[in-house]
């Protein structure tokens, strides 16, 4: 109707955090994720935590769509950018996670879960040093339901939690990736509620995280995130966002969150 590109018009009309949030919202879910990962991997803006969060919290079918979008938008494969901009075990985990197909159903194999729990114990807490390969293999190949079953089996067999084992046996970006996969296998909404709380805790606000999570989860599981937030922090997510933001930026985020409940 107006012979101009809406996105370009928005860029010329909006500024700052509102512009960032609105422009990200203009894409479909997989497109948003592809943009967030690309920006997080670019050398001048490197935010590997954001790239790790998005990749390690998405389901296999979401990752497939992200990969297609990534290549169409940027003319390069997601794996190539991961290869280029990450390193060490963190790189190995991300590459395995985006290229392995995993079952998405709820059925679990208890016997297999006990076997994997034992393998993780042997690869971590039982030995001096850590066998990272085993962690990468199990965390990238098992379905969410299966990983949750492994975590339960680990606790039953060894008395400690798999989460604690990951924390004591690994570090840095690699640890963050493993923990994201593990926490999202058990309760993704709780994982995002905690990340949002952290972004608004204390002095100042991590707006990059606030925008990323609210914009990318609104159409996925926001009602569950809001419920987890209220349960854990005894305050609605809307109230938290309201007190940490202002102006049109605040109005936009609150309109994405929907009713204050």
PDB file of C-alpha atoms in Angstrom:
ATOM      1  CA  UNK A   1       0.000   0.000   0.000  1.00  0.00           C
ATOM      2  CA  UNK A   2       2.754   2.468   0.819  1.00  0.00           C
ATOM      3  CA  UNK A   3       5.603   1.266  -1.435  1.00  0.00           C
ATOM      4  CA  UNK A   4       8.062   1.146   1.418  1.00  0.00           C
ATOM      5  CA  UNK A   5       9.534  -1.456   3.714  1.00  0.00           C
ATOM      6  CA  UNK A   6       7.870  -1.421   7.153  1.00  0.00           C
ATOM      7  CA  UNK A   7      11.069  -2.530   8.920  1.00  0.00           C
ATOM      8  CA  UNK A   8      13.051   0.351   7.401  1.00  0.00           C
ATOM      9  CA  UNK A   9      10.313   2.770   8.406  1.00  0.00           C
ATOM     10  CA  UNK A  10      10.379   1.474  11.990  1.00  0.00           C
ATOM     11  CA  UNK A  11      14.162   1.921  12.079  1.00  0.00           C
ATOM     12  CA  UNK A  12      13.766   5.568  11.088  1.00  0.00           C
ATOM     13  CA  UNK A  13      10.919   6.209  13.545  1.00  0.00           C
ATOM     14  CA  UNK A  14      12.106   4.398  16.674  1.00  0.00           C
ATOM     15  CA  UNK A  15      15.146   4.711  18.923  1.00  0.00           C
ATOM     16  CA  UNK A  16      16.991   2.806  21.628  1.00  0.00           C
ATOM     17  CA  UNK A  17      15.562  -0.137  23.551  1.00  0.00           C
ATOM     18  CA  UNK A  18      12.073   0.267  22.095  1.00  0.00           C
ATOM     19  CA  UNK A  19      13.521   0.016  18.587  1.00  0.00           C
ATOM     20  CA  UNK A  20      15.496  -3.121  19.492  1.00  0.00           C
ATOM     21  CA  UNK A  21      12.431  -4.814  20.986  1.00  0.00           C
ATOM     22  CA  UNK A  22       9.981  -3.870  18.215  1.00  0.00           C
ATOM     23  CA  UNK A  23      12.361  -4.829  15.388  1.00  0.00           C
ATOM     24  CA  UNK A  24      12.987  -8.254  16.936  1.00  0.00           C
ATOM     25  CA  UNK A  25       9.236  -8.751  17.420  1.00  0.00           C
ATOM     26  CA  UNK A  26       8.606  -8.126  13.694  1.00  0.00           C
ATOM     27  CA  UNK A  27      10.060 -11.554  12.755  1.00  0.00           C
ATOM     28  CA  UNK A  28       8.575 -15.012  13.248  1.00  0.00           C
ATOM     29  CA  UNK A  29       9.846 -17.074  16.235  1.00  0.00           C
ATOM     30  CA  UNK A  30      12.610 -18.947  14.380  1.00  0.00           C
ATOM     31  CA  UNK A  31      13.664 -15.717  12.645  1.00  0.00           C
ATOM     32  CA  UNK A  32      13.972 -13.952  16.008  1.00  0.00           C
ATOM     33  CA  UNK A  33      16.128 -16.749  17.390  1.00  0.00           C
ATOM     34  CA  UNK A  34      18.356 -16.698  14.295  1.00  0.00           C
ATOM     35  CA  UNK A  35      18.855 -12.921  14.640  1.00  0.00           C
ATOM     36  CA  UNK A  36      19.629 -13.149  18.369  1.00  0.00           C
ATOM     37  CA  UNK A  37      22.221 -15.910  17.782  1.00  0.00           C
ATOM     38  CA  UNK A  38      23.822 -14.084  14.850  1.00  0.00           C
ATOM     39  CA  UNK A  39      24.163 -10.822  16.807  1.00  0.00           C
ATOM     40  CA  UNK A  40      25.487 -12.711  19.828  1.00  0.00           C
ATOM     41  CA  UNK A  41      28.178 -14.396  17.730  1.00  0.00           C
ATOM     42  CA  UNK A  42      29.379 -11.284  15.880  1.00  0.00           C
ATOM     43  CA  UNK A  43      32.882 -10.343  17.069  1.00  0.00           C
ATOM     44  CA  UNK A  44      32.081  -6.702  17.907  1.00  0.00           C
ATOM     45  CA  UNK A  45      29.047  -7.612  20.033  1.00  0.00           C
ATOM     46  CA  UNK A  46      30.044 -11.044  21.270  1.00  0.00           C
ATOM     47  CA  UNK A  47      27.535 -12.247  23.856  1.00  0.00           C
ATOM     48  CA  UNK A  48      28.192 -15.981  23.959  1.00  0.00           C
ATOM     49  CA  UNK A  49      25.887 -16.385  26.968  1.00  0.00           C
ATOM     50  CA  UNK A  50      22.939 -15.212  24.836  1.00  0.00           C
ATOM     51  CA  UNK A  51      23.870 -17.546  21.968  1.00  0.00           C
ATOM     52  CA  UNK A  52      24.257 -20.427  24.436  1.00  0.00           C
ATOM     53  CA  UNK A  53      20.909 -19.689  26.095  1.00  0.00           C
ATOM     54  CA  UNK A  54      18.988 -19.661  22.817  1.00  0.00           C
ATOM     55  CA  UNK A  55      20.641 -22.732  21.293  1.00  0.00           C
ATOM     56  CA  UNK A  56      20.564 -24.878  24.432  1.00  0.00           C
ATOM     57  CA  UNK A  57      16.974 -24.030  25.428  1.00  0.00           C
ATOM     58  CA  UNK A  58      15.298 -24.797  22.091  1.00  0.00           C
ATOM     59  CA  UNK A  59      13.698 -28.085  21.020  1.00  0.00           C
ATOM     60  CA  UNK A  60      15.123 -30.090  18.073  1.00  0.00           C
ATOM     61  CA  UNK A  61      12.292 -28.980  15.748  1.00  0.00           C
ATOM     62  CA  UNK A  62      12.827 -25.334  16.751  1.00  0.00           C
ATOM     63  CA  UNK A  63      16.562 -25.716  16.064  1.00  0.00           C
ATOM     64  CA  UNK A  64      15.811 -27.077  12.569  1.00  0.00           C
ATOM     65  CA  UNK A  65      13.751 -23.973  11.758  1.00  0.00           C
ATOM     66  CA  UNK A  66      16.409 -21.676  13.255  1.00  0.00           C
ATOM     67  CA  UNK A  67      19.065 -23.302  11.033  1.00  0.00           C
ATOM     68  CA  UNK A  68      16.942 -22.792   7.899  1.00  0.00           C
ATOM     69  CA  UNK A  69      16.241 -19.162   8.838  1.00  0.00           C
ATOM     70  CA  UNK A  70      19.880 -18.547   9.680  1.00  0.00           C
ATOM     71  CA  UNK A  71      21.117 -19.705   6.309  1.00  0.00           C
ATOM     72  CA  UNK A  72      18.388 -17.846   4.396  1.00  0.00           C
ATOM     73  CA  UNK A  73      18.968 -14.577   6.278  1.00  0.00           C
ATOM     74  CA  UNK A  74      22.766 -14.540   6.584  1.00  0.00           C
ATOM     75  CA  UNK A  75      23.986 -16.760   3.736  1.00  0.00           C
ATOM     76  CA  UNK A  76      26.056 -18.887   6.086  1.00  0.00           C
ATOM     77  CA  UNK A  77      25.323 -22.078   8.034  1.00  0.00           C
ATOM     78  CA  UNK A  78      24.758 -21.720  11.785  1.00  0.00           C
ATOM     79  CA  UNK A  79      27.395 -24.432  12.339  1.00  0.00           C
ATOM     80  CA  UNK A  80      29.983 -22.358  10.450  1.00  0.00           C
ATOM     81  CA  UNK A  81      29.432 -19.346  12.718  1.00  0.00           C
ATOM     82  CA  UNK A  82      29.582 -21.516  15.845  1.00  0.00           C
ATOM     83  CA  UNK A  83      32.816 -23.048  14.544  1.00  0.00           C
ATOM     84  CA  UNK A  84      34.268 -19.601  13.890  1.00  0.00           C
ATOM     85  CA  UNK A  85      33.254 -17.741  17.041  1.00  0.00           C
ATOM     86  CA  UNK A  86      33.352 -20.277  19.893  1.00  0.00           C
ATOM     87  CA  UNK A  87      36.050 -22.588  21.223  1.00  0.00           C
ATOM     88  CA  UNK A  88      36.925 -25.673  23.248  1.00  0.00           C
ATOM     89  CA  UNK A  89      34.297 -27.901  24.879  1.00  0.00           C
ATOM     90  CA  UNK A  90      31.739 -25.102  24.591  1.00  0.00           C
ATOM     91  CA  UNK A  91      32.091 -25.239  20.799  1.00  0.00           C
ATOM     92  CA  UNK A  92      31.902 -29.055  20.768  1.00  0.00           C
ATOM     93  CA  UNK A  93      28.708 -28.987  22.860  1.00  0.00           C
ATOM     94  CA  UNK A  94      26.958 -26.349  20.700  1.00  0.00           C
ATOM     95  CA  UNK A  95      27.910 -28.114  17.453  1.00  0.00           C
ATOM     96  CA  UNK A  96      26.700 -31.471  18.789  1.00  0.00           C
ATOM     97  CA  UNK A  97      23.493 -29.891  20.080  1.00  0.00           C
ATOM     98  CA  UNK A  98      22.512 -28.219  16.791  1.00  0.00           C
ATOM     99  CA  UNK A  99      23.413 -31.195  14.604  1.00  0.00           C
ATOM    100  CA  UNK A 100      22.040 -34.177  16.581  1.00  0.00           C
ATOM    101  CA  UNK A 101      18.420 -35.178  16.128  1.00  0.00           C
ATOM    102  CA  UNK A 102      16.678 -35.930  19.418  1.00  0.00           C
ATOM    103  CA  UNK A 103      13.364 -37.592  20.244  1.00  0.00           C
ATOM    104  CA  UNK A 104      10.757 -35.032  21.336  1.00  0.00           C
ATOM    105  CA  UNK A 105       8.210 -37.305  23.007  1.00  0.00           C
ATOM    106  CA  UNK A 106       7.673 -37.994  26.706  1.00  0.00           C
ATOM    107  CA  UNK A 107       8.534 -41.701  26.840  1.00  0.00           C
ATOM    108  CA  UNK A 108      11.632 -42.597  28.840  1.00  0.00           C
ATOM    109  CA  UNK A 109      13.830 -45.664  29.155  1.00  0.00           C
ATOM    110  CA  UNK A 110      14.566 -46.103  32.890  1.00  0.00           C
ATOM    111  CA  UNK A 111      17.276 -48.692  32.383  1.00  0.00           C
ATOM    112  CA  UNK A 112      19.079 -46.476  29.884  1.00  0.00           C
ATOM    113  CA  UNK A 113      18.711 -43.530  32.288  1.00  0.00           C
ATOM    114  CA  UNK A 114      20.499 -45.482  35.029  1.00  0.00           C
ATOM    115  CA  UNK A 115      23.229 -46.488  32.600  1.00  0.00           C
ATOM    116  CA  UNK A 116      23.751 -42.850  31.525  1.00  0.00           C
ATOM    117  CA  UNK A 117      23.673 -41.635  35.138  1.00  0.00           C
ATOM    118  CA  UNK A 118      26.442 -44.128  35.923  1.00  0.00           C
ATOM    119  CA  UNK A 119      28.452 -42.996  32.876  1.00  0.00           C
ATOM    120  CA  UNK A 120      28.157 -39.350  33.971  1.00  0.00           C
ATOM    121  CA  UNK A 121      29.206 -40.230  37.528  1.00  0.00           C
ATOM    122  CA  UNK A 122      32.256 -42.085  36.208  1.00  0.00           C
ATOM    123  CA  UNK A 123      33.042 -39.194  33.830  1.00  0.00           C
ATOM    124  CA  UNK A 124      32.820 -36.577  36.587  1.00  0.00           C
ATOM    125  CA  UNK A 125      32.599 -36.991  40.318  1.00  0.00           C
ATOM    126  CA  UNK A 126      34.196 -40.452  40.482  1.00  0.00           C
ATOM    127  CA  UNK A 127      37.450 -39.536  38.759  1.00  0.00           C
ATOM    128  CA  UNK A 128      40.179 -36.940  38.948  1.00  0.00           C
ATOM    129  CA  UNK A 129      39.514 -34.455  36.178  1.00  0.00           C
ATOM    130  CA  UNK A 130      36.482 -34.659  33.918  1.00  0.00           C
ATOM    131  CA  UNK A 131      35.698 -36.689  30.814  1.00  0.00           C
ATOM    132  CA  UNK A 132      33.919 -33.895  28.911  1.00  0.00           C
ATOM    133  CA  UNK A 133      33.168 -36.117  25.892  1.00  0.00           C
ATOM    134  CA  UNK A 134      30.709 -38.211  27.899  1.00  0.00           C
ATOM    135  CA  UNK A 135      28.870 -35.113  29.139  1.00  0.00           C
ATOM    136  CA  UNK A 136      28.663 -33.747  25.573  1.00  0.00           C
ATOM    137  CA  UNK A 137      27.451 -37.075  24.156  1.00  0.00           C
ATOM    138  CA  UNK A 138      24.681 -37.662  26.699  1.00  0.00           C
ATOM    139  CA  UNK A 139      23.529 -34.040  26.928  1.00  0.00           C
ATOM    140  CA  UNK A 140      23.323 -33.658  23.144  1.00  0.00           C
ATOM    141  CA  UNK A 141      21.823 -37.062  22.271  1.00  0.00           C
ATOM    142  CA  UNK A 142      19.151 -37.625  24.920  1.00  0.00           C
ATOM    143  CA  UNK A 143      15.641 -36.190  24.734  1.00  0.00           C
ATOM    144  CA  UNK A 144      14.440 -33.701  27.356  1.00  0.00           C
ATOM    145  CA  UNK A 145      12.292 -36.329  29.079  1.00  0.00           C
ATOM    146  CA  UNK A 146      15.182 -38.802  29.053  1.00  0.00           C
ATOM    147  CA  UNK A 147      17.620 -36.238  30.483  1.00  0.00           C
ATOM    148  CA  UNK A 148      15.162 -35.427  33.281  1.00  0.00           C
ATOM    149  CA  UNK A 149      14.993 -39.183  33.996  1.00  0.00           C
ATOM    150  CA  UNK A 150      18.820 -39.370  34.015  1.00  0.00           C
ATOM    151  CA  UNK A 151      18.899 -36.487  36.488  1.00  0.00           C
ATOM    152  CA  UNK A 152      16.417 -38.290  38.782  1.00  0.00           C
ATOM    153  CA  UNK A 153      18.353 -41.567  38.475  1.00  0.00           C
ATOM    154  CA  UNK A 154      21.606 -39.756  39.287  1.00  0.00           C
ATOM    155  CA  UNK A 155      20.097 -38.392  42.493  1.00  0.00           C
ATOM    156  CA  UNK A 156      18.696 -41.803  43.494  1.00  0.00           C
ATOM    157  CA  UNK A 157      21.976 -43.601  42.802  1.00  0.00           C
ATOM    158  CA  UNK A 158      24.523 -41.125  44.165  1.00  0.00           C
ATOM    159  CA  UNK A 159      22.608 -38.893  46.578  1.00  0.00           C
ATOM    160  CA  UNK A 160      23.794 -35.663  44.952  1.00  0.00           C
ATOM    161  CA  UNK A 161      22.209 -33.738  42.102  1.00  0.00           C
ATOM    162  CA  UNK A 162      23.415 -33.882  38.501  1.00  0.00           C
ATOM    163  CA  UNK A 163      23.195 -30.083  38.436  1.00  0.00           C
ATOM    164  CA  UNK A 164      25.694 -29.841  41.324  1.00  0.00           C
ATOM    165  CA  UNK A 165      27.962 -32.356  39.592  1.00  0.00           C
ATOM    166  CA  UNK A 166      27.948 -30.237  36.406  1.00  0.00           C
ATOM    167  CA  UNK A 167      28.760 -27.140  38.481  1.00  0.00           C
ATOM    168  CA  UNK A 168      31.675 -28.766  40.265  1.00  0.00           C
ATOM    169  CA  UNK A 169      33.092 -30.651  37.270  1.00  0.00           C
ATOM    170  CA  UNK A 170      32.848 -28.017  34.516  1.00  0.00           C
ATOM    171  CA  UNK A 171      33.229 -24.263  34.191  1.00  0.00           C
ATOM    172  CA  UNK A 172      32.650 -21.187  32.044  1.00  0.00           C
ATOM    173  CA  UNK A 173      30.568 -21.253  28.860  1.00  0.00           C
ATOM    174  CA  UNK A 174      30.669 -25.064  28.703  1.00  0.00           C
ATOM    175  CA  UNK A 175      29.123 -25.289  32.185  1.00  0.00           C
ATOM    176  CA  UNK A 176      26.500 -22.727  31.215  1.00  0.00           C
ATOM    177  CA  UNK A 177      25.514 -24.738  28.132  1.00  0.00           C
ATOM    178  CA  UNK A 178      25.190 -27.999  30.073  1.00  0.00           C
ATOM    179  CA  UNK A 179      23.160 -26.331  32.833  1.00  0.00           C
ATOM    180  CA  UNK A 180      20.835 -24.688  30.293  1.00  0.00           C
ATOM    181  CA  UNK A 181      20.184 -28.042  28.585  1.00  0.00           C
ATOM    182  CA  UNK A 182      19.635 -29.734  31.951  1.00  0.00           C
ATOM    183  CA  UNK A 183      17.361 -27.062  33.445  1.00  0.00           C
ATOM    184  CA  UNK A 184      15.295 -26.809  30.240  1.00  0.00           C
ATOM    185  CA  UNK A 185      14.844 -30.588  30.213  1.00  0.00           C
ATOM    186  CA  UNK A 186      13.241 -30.344  33.653  1.00  0.00           C
ATOM    187  CA  UNK A 187      11.421 -27.003  33.563  1.00  0.00           C
ATOM    188  CA  UNK A 188      12.109 -24.409  30.823  1.00  0.00           C
ATOM    189  CA  UNK A 189       9.686 -21.858  32.320  1.00  0.00           C
ATOM    190  CA  UNK A 190      11.553 -21.915  35.643  1.00  0.00           C
ATOM    191  CA  UNK A 191      14.857 -21.468  33.792  1.00  0.00           C
ATOM    192  CA  UNK A 192      13.561 -18.331  32.027  1.00  0.00           C
ATOM    193  CA  UNK A 193      11.892 -16.950  35.173  1.00  0.00           C
ATOM    194  CA  UNK A 194      15.278 -17.146  36.937  1.00  0.00           C
ATOM    195  CA  UNK A 195      17.069 -15.525  33.986  1.00  0.00           C
ATOM    196  CA  UNK A 196      14.539 -12.660  33.954  1.00  0.00           C
ATOM    197  CA  UNK A 197      14.882 -12.150  37.700  1.00  0.00           C
ATOM    198  CA  UNK A 198      18.665 -12.028  37.379  1.00  0.00           C
ATOM    199  CA  UNK A 199      18.375  -9.443  34.570  1.00  0.00           C
ATOM    200  CA  UNK A 200      16.394  -7.114  36.859  1.00  0.00           C
ATOM    201  CA  UNK A 201      18.088  -7.827  40.188  1.00  0.00           C
ATOM    202  CA  UNK A 202      20.123  -5.135  41.936  1.00  0.00           C
ATOM    203  CA  UNK A 203      21.159  -1.823  40.418  1.00  0.00           C
ATOM    204  CA  UNK A 204      20.553  -1.387  36.706  1.00  0.00           C
ATOM    205  CA  UNK A 205      18.767  -3.678  34.290  1.00  0.00           C
ATOM    206  CA  UNK A 206      20.199  -6.063  31.719  1.00  0.00           C
ATOM    207  CA  UNK A 207      17.861  -4.879  28.953  1.00  0.00           C
ATOM    208  CA  UNK A 208      19.433  -7.108  26.297  1.00  0.00           C
ATOM    209  CA  UNK A 209      18.358 -10.176  28.285  1.00  0.00           C
ATOM    210  CA  UNK A 210      14.980  -8.696  29.207  1.00  0.00           C
ATOM    211  CA  UNK A 211      14.149  -7.970  25.555  1.00  0.00           C
ATOM    212  CA  UNK A 212      15.529 -11.287  24.296  1.00  0.00           C
ATOM    213  CA  UNK A 213      13.538 -13.451  26.696  1.00  0.00           C
ATOM    214  CA  UNK A 214      10.253 -11.539  26.648  1.00  0.00           C
ATOM    215  CA  UNK A 215      10.170 -11.127  22.863  1.00  0.00           C
ATOM    216  CA  UNK A 216      11.249 -14.705  22.061  1.00  0.00           C
ATOM    217  CA  UNK A 217       9.116 -16.520  24.677  1.00  0.00           C
ATOM    218  CA  UNK A 218       5.868 -14.532  24.479  1.00  0.00           C
ATOM    219  CA  UNK A 219       4.416 -16.836  21.815  1.00  0.00           C
ATOM    220  CA  UNK A 220       5.965 -19.988  23.280  1.00  0.00           C
ATOM    221  CA  UNK A 221       5.502 -20.381  27.052  1.00  0.00           C
ATOM    222  CA  UNK A 222       5.089 -16.956  28.658  1.00  0.00           C
ATOM    223  CA  UNK A 223       2.076 -17.933  30.783  1.00  0.00           C
ATOM    224  CA  UNK A 224       4.192 -20.668  32.410  1.00  0.00           C
ATOM    225  CA  UNK A 225       7.139 -18.300  32.904  1.00  0.00           C
ATOM    226  CA  UNK A 226       4.824 -15.785  34.602  1.00  0.00           C
ATOM    227  CA  UNK A 227       3.439 -18.512  36.886  1.00  0.00           C
ATOM    228  CA  UNK A 228       6.958 -19.706  37.824  1.00  0.00           C
ATOM    229  CA  UNK A 229       8.074 -16.114  38.440  1.00  0.00           C
ATOM    230  CA  UNK A 230       5.181 -15.447  40.801  1.00  0.00           C
ATOM    231  CA  UNK A 231       5.701 -18.754  42.625  1.00  0.00           C
ATOM    232  CA  UNK A 232       9.434 -18.196  43.106  1.00  0.00           C
ATOM    233  CA  UNK A 233       9.623 -14.436  43.745  1.00  0.00           C
ATOM    234  CA  UNK A 234       6.153 -13.660  45.225  1.00  0.00           C
ATOM    235  CA  UNK A 235       5.758 -10.818  42.729  1.00  0.00           C
ATOM    236  CA  UNK A 236       4.225 -10.795  39.263  1.00  0.00           C
ATOM    237  CA  UNK A 237       6.588 -10.578  36.292  1.00  0.00           C
ATOM    238  CA  UNK A 238       4.552  -7.601  35.035  1.00  0.00           C
ATOM    239  CA  UNK A 239       5.156  -5.682  38.292  1.00  0.00           C
ATOM    240  CA  UNK A 240       8.875  -6.485  38.143  1.00  0.00           C
ATOM    241  CA  UNK A 241       9.141  -5.265  34.525  1.00  0.00           C
ATOM    242  CA  UNK A 242       7.034  -2.204  35.340  1.00  0.00           C
ATOM    243  CA  UNK A 243       9.383  -1.119  38.137  1.00  0.00           C
ATOM    244  CA  UNK A 244      12.544  -1.743  36.069  1.00  0.00           C
ATOM    245  CA  UNK A 245      11.564  -0.033  32.811  1.00  0.00           C
ATOM    246  CA  UNK A 246       9.926   3.186  31.658  1.00  0.00           C
ATOM    247  CA  UNK A 247       8.193   4.997  28.804  1.00  0.00           C
ATOM    248  CA  UNK A 248       7.085   3.408  25.547  1.00  0.00           C
ATOM    249  CA  UNK A 249       9.649   0.635  26.050  1.00  0.00           C
ATOM    250  CA  UNK A 250       7.863  -0.362  29.265  1.00  0.00           C
ATOM    251  CA  UNK A 251       4.451  -0.155  27.573  1.00  0.00           C
ATOM    252  CA  UNK A 252       5.618  -2.407  24.755  1.00  0.00           C
ATOM    253  CA  UNK A 253       7.109  -5.110  27.012  1.00  0.00           C
ATOM    254  CA  UNK A 254       4.019  -5.092  29.249  1.00  0.00           C
ATOM    255  CA  UNK A 255       1.727  -5.409  26.237  1.00  0.00           C
ATOM    256  CA  UNK A 256       3.693  -8.511  25.176  1.00  0.00           C
ATOM    257  CA  UNK A 257       3.388  -9.966  28.688  1.00  0.00           C
ATOM    258  CA  UNK A 258      -0.411  -9.552  28.676  1.00  0.00           C
ATOM    259  CA  UNK A 259      -2.623  -9.481  31.800  1.00  0.00           C
ATOM    260  CA  UNK A 260      -0.911  -8.864  35.137  1.00  0.00           C
ATOM    261  CA  UNK A 261      -1.418 -12.222  36.828  1.00  0.00           C
TER     262      UNK A 261
END
